[in-house]
Amino acid sequence: MTTRDIQREETKKRIYDVAFKLFDEFGYDKVKVSDIAKAANVSVGSVYYHYKNKEAIIDYGYYEFDQMLKEAYEKQSLITKEKLFLFFNRFSN
């Protein structure tokens, strides 16, 4: 990964973090992309470079959460995986 790639990922993460703080404080509908850009200290174009729109920021959050769960699940032993499967299966019926 190049220095530029690292910087790009850091910017994307900063935009995401700032956006969620603003969404939490003011509500999703009241926050504009320009508000996110200003708070993240980036241009509006930079926000759109990393995310198609505000909804894409939310989608990215779900994706990151899914990845975190997947990694945690893969680190578990087979017995623990079976217990988790049975636990979640109870609620799907």
mmCIF file of N, CA, C and O in Angstrom:
data_model
loop_
_atom_site.group_PDB
_atom_site.id
_atom_site.type_symbol
_atom_site.label_atom_id
_atom_site.label_comp_id
_atom_site.label_asym_id
_atom_site.label_seq_id
_atom_site.Cartn_x
_atom_site.Cartn_y
_atom_site.Cartn_z
ATOM 1 N N MET A 1 0.854 -1.174 0.000
ATOM 2 C CA MET A 1 0.000 0.000 0.000
ATOM 3 C C MET A 1 0.902 1.241 0.000
ATOM 4 O O MET A 1 1.782 1.378 0.837
ATOM 5 N N THR A 2 0.648 2.132 -0.915
ATOM 6 C CA THR A 2 1.465 3.335 -1.020
ATOM 7 C C THR A 2 1.031 4.368 0.010
ATOM 8 O O THR A 2 -0.042 4.253 0.611
ATOM 9 N N THR A 3 1.861 5.385 0.177
ATOM 10 C CA THR A 3 1.534 6.480 1.093
ATOM 11 C C THR A 3 0.223 7.140 0.664
ATOM 12 O O THR A 3 -0.609 7.486 1.501
ATOM 13 N N ARG A 4 0.049 7.300 -0.639
ATOM 14 C CA ARG A 4 -1.182 7.915 -1.162
ATOM 15 C C ARG A 4 -2.408 7.062 -0.841
ATOM 16 O O ARG A 4 -3.460 7.570 -0.490
ATOM 17 N N ASP A 5 -2.266 5.742 -0.953
ATOM 18 C CA ASP A 5 -3.375 4.837 -0.621
ATOM 19 C C ASP A 5 -3.748 4.951 0.849
ATOM 20 O O ASP A 5 -4.934 4.960 1.196
ATOM 21 N N ILE A 6 -2.738 5.030 1.688
ATOM 22 C CA ILE A 6 -2.978 5.171 3.134
ATOM 23 C C ILE A 6 -3.689 6.486 3.416
ATOM 24 O O ILE A 6 -4.666 6.527 4.172
ATOM 25 N N GLN A 7 -3.232 7.553 2.781
ATOM 26 C CA GLN A 7 -3.856 8.863 2.963
ATOM 27 C C GLN A 7 -5.315 8.849 2.489
ATOM 28 O O GLN A 7 -6.195 9.403 3.140
ATOM 29 N N ARG A 8 -5.551 8.185 1.373
ATOM 30 C CA ARG A 8 -6.910 8.086 0.825
ATOM 31 C C ARG A 8 -7.832 7.366 1.812
ATOM 32 O O ARG A 8 -8.951 7.814 2.072
ATOM 33 N N GLU A 9 -7.348 6.265 2.386
ATOM 34 C CA GLU A 9 -8.144 5.509 3.357
ATOM 35 C C GLU A 9 -8.384 6.311 4.637
ATOM 36 O O GLU A 9 -9.467 6.252 5.214
ATOM 37 N N GLU A 10 -7.388 7.050 5.069
ATOM 38 C CA GLU A 10 -7.546 7.896 6.262
ATOM 39 C C GLU A 10 -8.584 8.984 6.022
ATOM 40 O O GLU A 10 -9.393 9.286 6.905
ATOM 41 N N THR A 11 -8.572 9.567 4.839
ATOM 42 C CA THR A 11 -9.556 10.601 4.504
ATOM 43 C C THR A 11 -10.958 10.002 4.471
ATOM 44 O O THR A 11 -11.903 10.579 5.018
ATOM 45 N N LYS A 12 -11.093 8.846 3.850
ATOM 46 C CA LYS A 12 -12.397 8.179 3.775
ATOM 47 C C LYS A 12 -12.921 7.885 5.179
ATOM 48 O O LYS A 12 -14.096 8.121 5.474
ATOM 49 N N LYS A 13 -12.054 7.393 6.039
ATOM 50 C CA LYS A 13 -12.453 7.077 7.416
ATOM 51 C C LYS A 13 -12.818 8.339 8.187
ATOM 52 O O LYS A 13 -13.798 8.353 8.938
ATOM 53 N N ARG A 14 -12.056 9.423 7.994
ATOM 54 C CA ARG A 14 -12.355 10.684 8.680
ATOM 55 C C ARG A 14 -13.719 11.219 8.246
ATOM 56 O O ARG A 14 -14.522 11.647 9.078
ATOM 57 N N ILE A 15 -14.004 11.164 6.962
ATOM 58 C CA ILE A 15 -15.312 11.605 6.456
ATOM 59 C C ILE A 15 -16.416 10.771 7.103
ATOM 60 O O ILE A 15 -17.429 11.307 7.573
ATOM 61 N N TYR A 16 -16.221 9.471 7.147
ATOM 62 C CA TYR A 16 -17.204 8.564 7.748
ATOM 63 C C TYR A 16 -17.433 8.895 9.227
ATOM 64 O O TYR A 16 -18.571 9.038 9.675
ATOM 65 N N ASP A 17 -16.349 9.045 9.971
ATOM 66 C CA ASP A 17 -16.459 9.342 11.410
ATOM 67 C C ASP A 17 -17.169 10.663 11.657
ATOM 68 O O ASP A 17 -18.058 10.758 12.519
ATOM 69 N N VAL A 18 -16.793 11.680 10.917
ATOM 70 C CA VAL A 18 -17.402 13.006 11.070
ATOM 71 C C VAL A 18 -18.879 12.956 10.688
ATOM 72 O O VAL A 18 -19.728 13.516 11.386
ATOM 73 N N ALA A 19 -19.189 12.274 9.602
ATOM 74 C CA ALA A 19 -20.581 12.185 9.154
ATOM 75 C C ALA A 19 -21.459 11.566 10.229
ATOM 76 O O ALA A 19 -22.543 12.081 10.531
ATOM 77 N N PHE A 20 -20.997 10.488 10.828
ATOM 78 C CA PHE A 20 -21.816 9.831 11.848
ATOM 79 C C PHE A 20 -21.991 10.698 13.089
ATOM 80 O O PHE A 20 -23.061 10.690 13.699
ATOM 81 N N LYS A 21 -20.983 11.450 13.440
ATOM 82 C CA LYS A 21 -21.136 12.377 14.570
ATOM 83 C C LYS A 21 -22.183 13.433 14.245
ATOM 84 O O LYS A 21 -23.023 13.774 15.089
ATOM 85 N N LEU A 22 -22.132 13.956 13.025
ATOM 86 C CA LEU A 22 -23.125 14.962 12.622
ATOM 87 C C LEU A 22 -24.522 14.364 12.541
ATOM 88 O O LEU A 22 -25.494 14.995 12.967
ATOM 89 N N PHE A 23 -24.636 13.156 11.981
ATOM 90 C CA PHE A 23 -25.940 12.490 11.904
ATOM 91 C C PHE A 23 -26.516 12.298 13.297
ATOM 92 O O PHE A 23 -27.712 12.499 13.526
ATOM 93 N N ASP A 24 -25.664 11.900 14.223
ATOM 94 C CA ASP A 24 -26.095 11.670 15.591
ATOM 95 C C ASP A 24 -26.545 12.967 16.257
ATOM 96 O O ASP A 24 -27.552 13.000 16.963
ATOM 97 N N GLU A 25 -25.798 14.025 16.024
ATOM 98 C CA GLU A 25 -26.090 15.294 16.678
ATOM 99 C C GLU A 25 -27.283 16.031 16.069
ATOM 100 O O GLU A 25 -28.120 16.580 16.792
ATOM 101 N N PHE A 26 -27.366 16.055 14.728
ATOM 102 C CA PHE A 26 -28.380 16.881 14.066
ATOM 103 C C PHE A 26 -29.456 16.086 13.336
ATOM 104 O O PHE A 26 -30.462 16.647 12.932
ATOM 105 N N GLY A 27 -29.247 14.807 13.149
ATOM 106 C CA GLY A 27 -30.181 13.991 12.385
ATOM 107 C C GLY A 27 -29.746 13.888 10.931
ATOM 108 O O GLY A 27 -29.246 14.851 10.347
ATOM 109 N N TYR A 28 -29.921 12.722 10.368
ATOM 110 C CA TYR A 28 -29.474 12.430 8.996
ATOM 111 C C TYR A 28 -30.014 13.440 7.987
ATOM 112 O O TYR A 28 -29.275 13.948 7.152
ATOM 113 N N ASP A 29 -31.304 13.720 8.058
ATOM 114 C CA ASP A 29 -31.940 14.589 7.063
ATOM 115 C C ASP A 29 -31.467 16.038 7.117
ATOM 116 O O ASP A 29 -31.515 16.747 6.111
ATOM 117 N N LYS A 30 -31.016 16.485 8.262
ATOM 118 C CA LYS A 30 -30.602 17.889 8.404
ATOM 119 C C LYS A 30 -29.142 18.134 8.026
ATOM 120 O O LYS A 30 -28.737 19.267 7.841
ATOM 121 N N VAL A 31 -28.377 17.071 7.904
ATOM 122 C CA VAL A 31 -26.951 17.217 7.585
ATOM 123 C C VAL A 31 -26.774 17.220 6.074
ATOM 124 O O VAL A 31 -27.272 16.335 5.373
ATOM 125 N N LYS A 32 -26.056 18.209 5.574
ATOM 126 C CA LYS A 32 -25.752 18.308 4.147
ATOM 127 C C LYS A 32 -24.339 17.791 3.899
ATOM 128 O O LYS A 32 -23.501 17.788 4.811
ATOM 129 N N VAL A 33 -24.090 17.397 2.672
ATOM 130 C CA VAL A 33 -22.745 16.946 2.308
ATOM 131 C C VAL A 33 -21.734 18.064 2.571
ATOM 132 O O VAL A 33 -20.623 17.813 3.028
ATOM 133 N N SER A 34 -22.136 19.295 2.343
ATOM 134 C CA SER A 34 -21.228 20.420 2.601
ATOM 135 C C SER A 34 -20.898 20.536 4.089
ATOM 136 O O SER A 34 -19.780 20.922 4.448
ATOM 137 N N ASP A 35 -21.839 20.187 4.962
ATOM 138 C CA ASP A 35 -21.573 20.178 6.414
ATOM 139 C C ASP A 35 -20.519 19.124 6.756
ATOM 140 O O ASP A 35 -19.622 19.361 7.568
ATOM 141 N N ILE A 36 -20.657 17.972 6.137
ATOM 142 C CA ILE A 36 -19.711 16.883 6.375
ATOM 143 C C ILE A 36 -18.318 17.298 5.898
ATOM 144 O O ILE A 36 -17.328 17.118 6.613
ATOM 145 N N ALA A 37 -18.259 17.871 4.706
ATOM 146 C CA ALA A 37 -16.971 18.293 4.140
ATOM 147 C C ALA A 37 -16.290 19.320 5.039
ATOM 148 O O ALA A 37 -15.097 19.198 5.339
ATOM 149 N N LYS A 38 -17.055 20.292 5.483
ATOM 150 C CA LYS A 38 -16.486 21.340 6.329
ATOM 151 C C LYS A 38 -15.952 20.756 7.639
ATOM 152 O O LYS A 38 -14.838 21.069 8.061
ATOM 153 N N ALA A 39 -16.743 19.911 8.282
ATOM 154 C CA ALA A 39 -16.340 19.324 9.560
ATOM 155 C C ALA A 39 -15.146 18.375 9.409
ATOM 156 O O ALA A 39 -14.336 18.243 10.321
ATOM 157 N N ALA A 40 -15.026 17.722 8.248
ATOM 158 C CA ALA A 40 -13.916 16.800 8.002
ATOM 159 C C ALA A 40 -12.698 17.513 7.424
ATOM 160 O O ALA A 40 -11.662 16.891 7.202
ATOM 161 N N ASN A 41 -12.863 18.800 7.153
ATOM 162 C CA ASN A 41 -11.777 19.616 6.591
ATOM 163 C C ASN A 41 -11.322 19.100 5.220
ATOM 164 O O ASN A 41 -10.129 18.974 4.953
ATOM 165 N N VAL A 42 -12.326 18.765 4.393
ATOM 166 C CA VAL A 42 -12.076 18.335 3.017
ATOM 167 C C VAL A 42 -13.040 19.075 2.104
ATOM 168 O O VAL A 42 -13.989 19.711 2.569
ATOM 169 N N SER A 43 -12.835 18.982 0.812
ATOM 170 C CA SER A 43 -13.746 19.605 -0.137
ATOM 171 C C SER A 43 -14.993 18.743 -0.312
ATOM 172 O O SER A 43 -14.980 17.540 -0.023
ATOM 173 N N VAL A 44 -16.051 19.365 -0.805
ATOM 174 C CA VAL A 44 -17.281 18.616 -1.110
ATOM 175 C C VAL A 44 -16.962 17.551 -2.161
ATOM 176 O O VAL A 44 -17.437 16.418 -2.085
ATOM 177 N N GLY A 45 -16.113 17.900 -3.119
ATOM 178 C CA GLY A 45 -15.709 16.941 -4.144
ATOM 179 C C GLY A 45 -15.024 15.721 -3.556
ATOM 180 O O GLY A 45 -15.194 14.602 -4.048
ATOM 181 N N SER A 46 -14.259 15.929 -2.499
ATOM 182 C CA SER A 46 -13.587 14.808 -1.841
ATOM 183 C C SER A 46 -14.600 13.867 -1.195
ATOM 184 O O SER A 46 -14.443 12.644 -1.243
ATOM 185 N N VAL A 47 -15.643 14.430 -0.599
ATOM 186 C CA VAL A 47 -16.695 13.586 -0.018
ATOM 187 C C VAL A 47 -17.317 12.741 -1.127
ATOM 188 O O VAL A 47 -17.473 11.524 -0.981
ATOM 189 N N TYR A 48 -17.638 13.379 -2.267
ATOM 190 C CA TYR A 48 -18.246 12.645 -3.378
ATOM 191 C C TYR A 48 -17.259 11.682 -4.046
ATOM 192 O O TYR A 48 -17.679 10.692 -4.656
ATOM 193 N N TYR A 49 -15.994 11.934 -3.941
ATOM 194 C CA TYR A 49 -14.990 10.998 -4.469
ATOM 195 C C TYR A 49 -15.040 9.681 -3.692
ATOM 196 O O TYR A 49 -14.959 8.598 -4.272
ATOM 197 N N HIS A 50 -15.193 9.786 -2.395
ATOM 198 C CA HIS A 50 -15.192 8.602 -1.537
ATOM 199 C C HIS A 50 -16.568 7.958 -1.393
ATOM 200 O O HIS A 50 -16.661 6.742 -1.201
ATOM 201 N N TYR A 51 -17.621 8.761 -1.456
ATOM 202 C CA TYR A 51 -18.987 8.264 -1.259
ATOM 203 C C TYR A 51 -19.909 8.900 -2.294
ATOM 204 O O TYR A 51 -19.910 10.108 -2.473
ATOM 205 N N LYS A 52 -20.732 8.088 -2.916
ATOM 206 C CA LYS A 52 -21.651 8.562 -3.954
ATOM 207 C C LYS A 52 -22.634 9.599 -3.399
ATOM 208 O O LYS A 52 -22.982 10.565 -4.064
ATOM 209 N N ASN A 53 -23.066 9.383 -2.157
ATOM 210 C CA ASN A 53 -24.034 10.274 -1.502
ATOM 211 C C ASN A 53 -24.034 9.964 -0.003
ATOM 212 O O ASN A 53 -23.254 9.131 0.461
ATOM 213 N N LYS A 54 -24.910 10.617 0.748
ATOM 214 C CA LYS A 54 -24.962 10.376 2.196
ATOM 215 C C LYS A 54 -25.350 8.936 2.506
ATOM 216 O O LYS A 54 -24.838 8.348 3.456
ATOM 217 N N GLU A 55 -26.238 8.372 1.724
ATOM 218 C CA GLU A 55 -26.656 6.992 1.957
ATOM 219 C C GLU A 55 -25.474 6.035 1.826
ATOM 220 O O GLU A 55 -25.379 5.048 2.559
ATOM 221 N N ALA A 56 -24.551 6.320 0.930
ATOM 222 C CA ALA A 56 -23.367 5.472 0.754
ATOM 223 C C ALA A 56 -22.487 5.492 2.000
ATOM 224 O O ALA A 56 -21.806 4.507 2.291
ATOM 225 N N ILE A 57 -22.507 6.597 2.734
ATOM 226 C CA ILE A 57 -21.760 6.658 3.995
ATOM 227 C C ILE A 57 -22.372 5.683 4.998
ATOM 228 O O ILE A 57 -21.656 4.947 5.681
ATOM 229 N N ILE A 58 -23.681 5.655 5.070
ATOM 230 C CA ILE A 58 -24.385 4.715 5.950
ATOM 231 C C ILE A 58 -24.078 3.283 5.512
ATOM 232 O O ILE A 58 -23.773 2.419 6.344
ATOM 233 N N ASP A 59 -24.152 3.032 4.203
ATOM 234 C CA ASP A 59 -23.859 1.695 3.677
ATOM 235 C C ASP A 59 -22.451 1.252 4.043
ATOM 236 O O ASP A 59 -22.219 0.092 4.381
ATOM 237 N N TYR A 60 -21.507 2.171 3.975
ATOM 238 C CA TYR A 60 -20.124 1.857 4.328
ATOM 239 C C TYR A 60 -20.039 1.440 5.800
ATOM 240 O O TYR A 60 -19.307 0.508 6.145
ATOM 241 N N GLY A 61 -20.799 2.108 6.648
ATOM 242 C CA GLY A 61 -20.825 1.745 8.065
ATOM 243 C C GLY A 61 -21.325 0.327 8.271
ATOM 244 O O GLY A 61 -20.749 -0.441 9.052
ATOM 245 N N TYR A 62 -22.387 -0.047 7.551
ATOM 246 C CA TYR A 62 -22.900 -1.415 7.646
ATOM 247 C C TYR A 62 -21.870 -2.416 7.127
ATOM 248 O O TYR A 62 -21.676 -3.478 7.706
ATOM 249 N N TYR A 63 -21.208 -2.070 6.028
ATOM 250 C CA TYR A 63 -20.189 -2.953 5.465
ATOM 251 C C TYR A 63 -19.054 -3.176 6.468
ATOM 252 O O TYR A 63 -18.614 -4.306 6.679
ATOM 253 N N GLU A 64 -18.574 -2.094 7.079
ATOM 254 C CA GLU A 64 -17.492 -2.208 8.055
ATOM 255 C C GLU A 64 -17.920 -3.067 9.245
ATOM 256 O O GLU A 64 -17.143 -3.886 9.741
ATOM 257 N N PHE A 65 -19.150 -2.880 9.704
ATOM 258 C CA PHE A 65 -19.662 -3.674 10.818
ATOM 259 C C PHE A 65 -19.739 -5.152 10.431
ATOM 260 O O PHE A 65 -19.344 -6.028 11.209
ATOM 261 N N ASP A 66 -20.232 -5.437 9.225
ATOM 262 C CA ASP A 66 -20.304 -6.819 8.749
ATOM 263 C C ASP A 66 -18.920 -7.458 8.693
ATOM 264 O O ASP A 66 -18.745 -8.615 9.058
ATOM 265 N N GLN A 67 -17.927 -6.694 8.223
ATOM 266 C CA GLN A 67 -16.559 -7.218 8.148
ATOM 267 C C GLN A 67 -16.019 -7.533 9.539
ATOM 268 O O GLN A 67 -15.350 -8.540 9.741
ATOM 269 N N MET A 68 -16.308 -6.650 10.489
ATOM 270 C CA MET A 68 -15.861 -6.855 11.855
ATOM 271 C C MET A 68 -16.487 -8.130 12.442
ATOM 272 O O MET A 68 -15.802 -8.936 13.077
ATOM 273 N N LEU A 69 -17.780 -8.321 12.212
ATOM 274 C CA LEU A 69 -18.443 -9.537 12.689
ATOM 275 C C LEU A 69 -17.873 -10.780 12.021
ATOM 276 O O LEU A 69 -17.658 -11.807 12.682
ATOM 277 N N LYS A 70 -17.622 -10.690 10.727
ATOM 278 C CA LYS A 70 -17.068 -11.820 9.988
ATOM 279 C C LYS A 70 -15.699 -12.207 10.537
ATOM 280 O O LYS A 70 -15.422 -13.387 10.759
ATOM 281 N N GLU A 71 -14.847 -11.223 10.773
ATOM 282 C CA GLU A 71 -13.512 -11.487 11.314
ATOM 283 C C GLU A 71 -13.601 -12.111 12.709
ATOM 284 O O GLU A 71 -12.873 -13.057 13.022
ATOM 285 N N ALA A 72 -14.493 -11.593 13.543
ATOM 286 C CA ALA A 72 -14.658 -12.138 14.889
ATOM 287 C C ALA A 72 -15.169 -13.573 14.817
ATOM 288 O O ALA A 72 -14.705 -14.444 15.558
ATOM 289 N N TYR A 73 -16.102 -13.824 13.903
ATOM 290 C CA TYR A 73 -16.661 -15.166 13.740
ATOM 291 C C TYR A 73 -15.597 -16.151 13.283
ATOM 292 O O TYR A 73 -15.489 -17.265 13.797
ATOM 293 N N GLU A 74 -14.765 -15.728 12.327
ATOM 294 C CA GLU A 74 -13.736 -16.623 11.788
ATOM 295 C C GLU A 74 -12.661 -16.959 12.815
ATOM 296 O O GLU A 74 -12.010 -17.993 12.703
ATOM 297 N N LYS A 75 -12.492 -16.131 13.825
ATOM 298 C CA LYS A 75 -11.498 -16.386 14.857
ATOM 299 C C LYS A 75 -12.002 -17.358 15.919
ATOM 300 O O LYS A 75 -11.219 -17.840 16.733
ATOM 301 N N GLN A 76 -13.288 -17.620 15.911
ATOM 302 C CA GLN A 76 -13.878 -18.489 16.927
ATOM 303 C C GLN A 76 -13.594 -19.953 16.611
ATOM 304 O O GLN A 76 -13.400 -20.334 15.471
ATOM 305 N N SER A 77 -13.637 -20.773 17.630
ATOM 306 C CA SER A 77 -13.457 -22.213 17.445
ATOM 307 C C SER A 77 -14.724 -22.803 16.838
ATOM 308 O O SER A 77 -15.786 -22.180 16.836
ATOM 309 N N LEU A 78 -14.619 -24.025 16.360
ATOM 310 C CA LEU A 78 -15.757 -24.711 15.752
ATOM 311 C C LEU A 78 -16.907 -24.849 16.753
ATOM 312 O O LEU A 78 -18.060 -24.640 16.409
ATOM 313 N N ILE A 79 -16.607 -25.165 18.002
ATOM 314 C CA ILE A 79 -17.645 -25.319 19.026
ATOM 315 C C ILE A 79 -18.381 -23.995 19.229
ATOM 316 O O ILE A 79 -19.609 -23.953 19.290
ATOM 317 N N THR A 80 -17.638 -22.917 19.298
ATOM 318 C CA THR A 80 -18.256 -21.605 19.480
ATOM 319 C C THR A 80 -19.095 -21.240 18.265
ATOM 320 O O THR A 80 -20.173 -20.676 18.405
ATOM 321 N N LYS A 81 -18.628 -21.568 17.069
ATOM 322 C CA LYS A 81 -19.402 -21.292 15.858
ATOM 323 C C LYS A 81 -20.735 -22.033 15.884
ATOM 324 O O LYS A 81 -21.766 -21.482 15.517
ATOM 325 N N GLU A 82 -20.696 -23.290 16.321
ATOM 326 C CA GLU A 82 -21.930 -24.065 16.409
ATOM 327 C C GLU A 82 -22.887 -23.442 17.422
ATOM 328 O O GLU A 82 -24.094 -23.363 17.183
ATOM 329 N N LYS A 83 -22.370 -22.978 18.539
ATOM 330 C CA LYS A 83 -23.206 -22.328 19.554
ATOM 331 C C LYS A 83 -23.824 -21.050 18.992
ATOM 332 O O LYS A 83 -25.003 -20.771 19.216
ATOM 333 N N LEU A 84 -23.018 -20.268 18.270
ATOM 334 C CA LEU A 84 -23.545 -19.040 17.663
ATOM 335 C C LEU A 84 -24.619 -19.360 16.639
ATOM 336 O O LEU A 84 -25.661 -18.695 16.583
ATOM 337 N N PHE A 85 -24.386 -20.376 15.819
ATOM 338 C CA PHE A 85 -25.369 -20.768 14.812
ATOM 339 C C PHE A 85 -26.684 -21.159 15.479
ATOM 340 O O PHE A 85 -27.760 -20.722 15.068
ATOM 341 N N LEU A 86 -26.599 -21.970 16.514
ATOM 342 C CA LEU A 86 -27.809 -22.398 17.212
ATOM 343 C C LEU A 86 -28.517 -21.216 17.878
ATOM 344 O O LEU A 86 -29.740 -21.127 17.868
ATOM 345 N N PHE A 87 -27.735 -20.311 18.452
ATOM 346 C CA PHE A 87 -28.307 -19.135 19.093
ATOM 347 C C PHE A 87 -29.090 -18.283 18.096
ATOM 348 O O PHE A 87 -30.242 -17.936 18.323
ATOM 349 N N PHE A 88 -28.476 -17.949 16.965
ATOM 350 C CA PHE A 88 -29.137 -17.109 15.974
ATOM 351 C C PHE A 88 -30.259 -17.851 15.251
ATOM 352 O O PHE A 88 -31.254 -17.249 14.859
ATOM 353 N N ASN A 89 -30.136 -19.154 15.125
ATOM 354 C CA ASN A 89 -31.166 -19.955 14.481
ATOM 355 C C ASN A 89 -32.457 -19.951 15.282
ATOM 356 O O ASN A 89 -33.542 -20.027 14.723
ATOM 357 N N ARG A 90 -32.355 -19.828 16.608
ATOM 358 C CA ARG A 90 -33.539 -19.767 17.467
ATOM 359 C C ARG A 90 -34.434 -18.602 17.085
ATOM 360 O O ARG A 90 -35.647 -18.680 17.165
ATOM 361 N N PHE A 91 -33.842 -17.496 16.706
ATOM 362 C CA PHE A 91 -34.597 -16.283 16.422
ATOM 363 C C PHE A 91 -35.106 -16.199 15.000
ATOM 364 O O PHE A 91 -35.917 -15.351 14.693
ATOM 365 N N SER A 92 -34.639 -17.060 14.139
ATOM 366 C CA SER A 92 -35.053 -16.984 12.737
ATOM 367 C C SER A 92 -36.321 -17.780 12.468
ATOM 368 O O SER A 92 -36.895 -17.685 11.415
ATOM 369 N N ASN A 93 -36.759 -18.565 13.428
ATOM 370 C CA ASN A 93 -37.974 -19.380 13.231
ATOM 371 C C ASN A 93 -39.211 -18.680 13.671
ATOM 372 O O ASN A 93 -39.425 -17.815 14.288
#
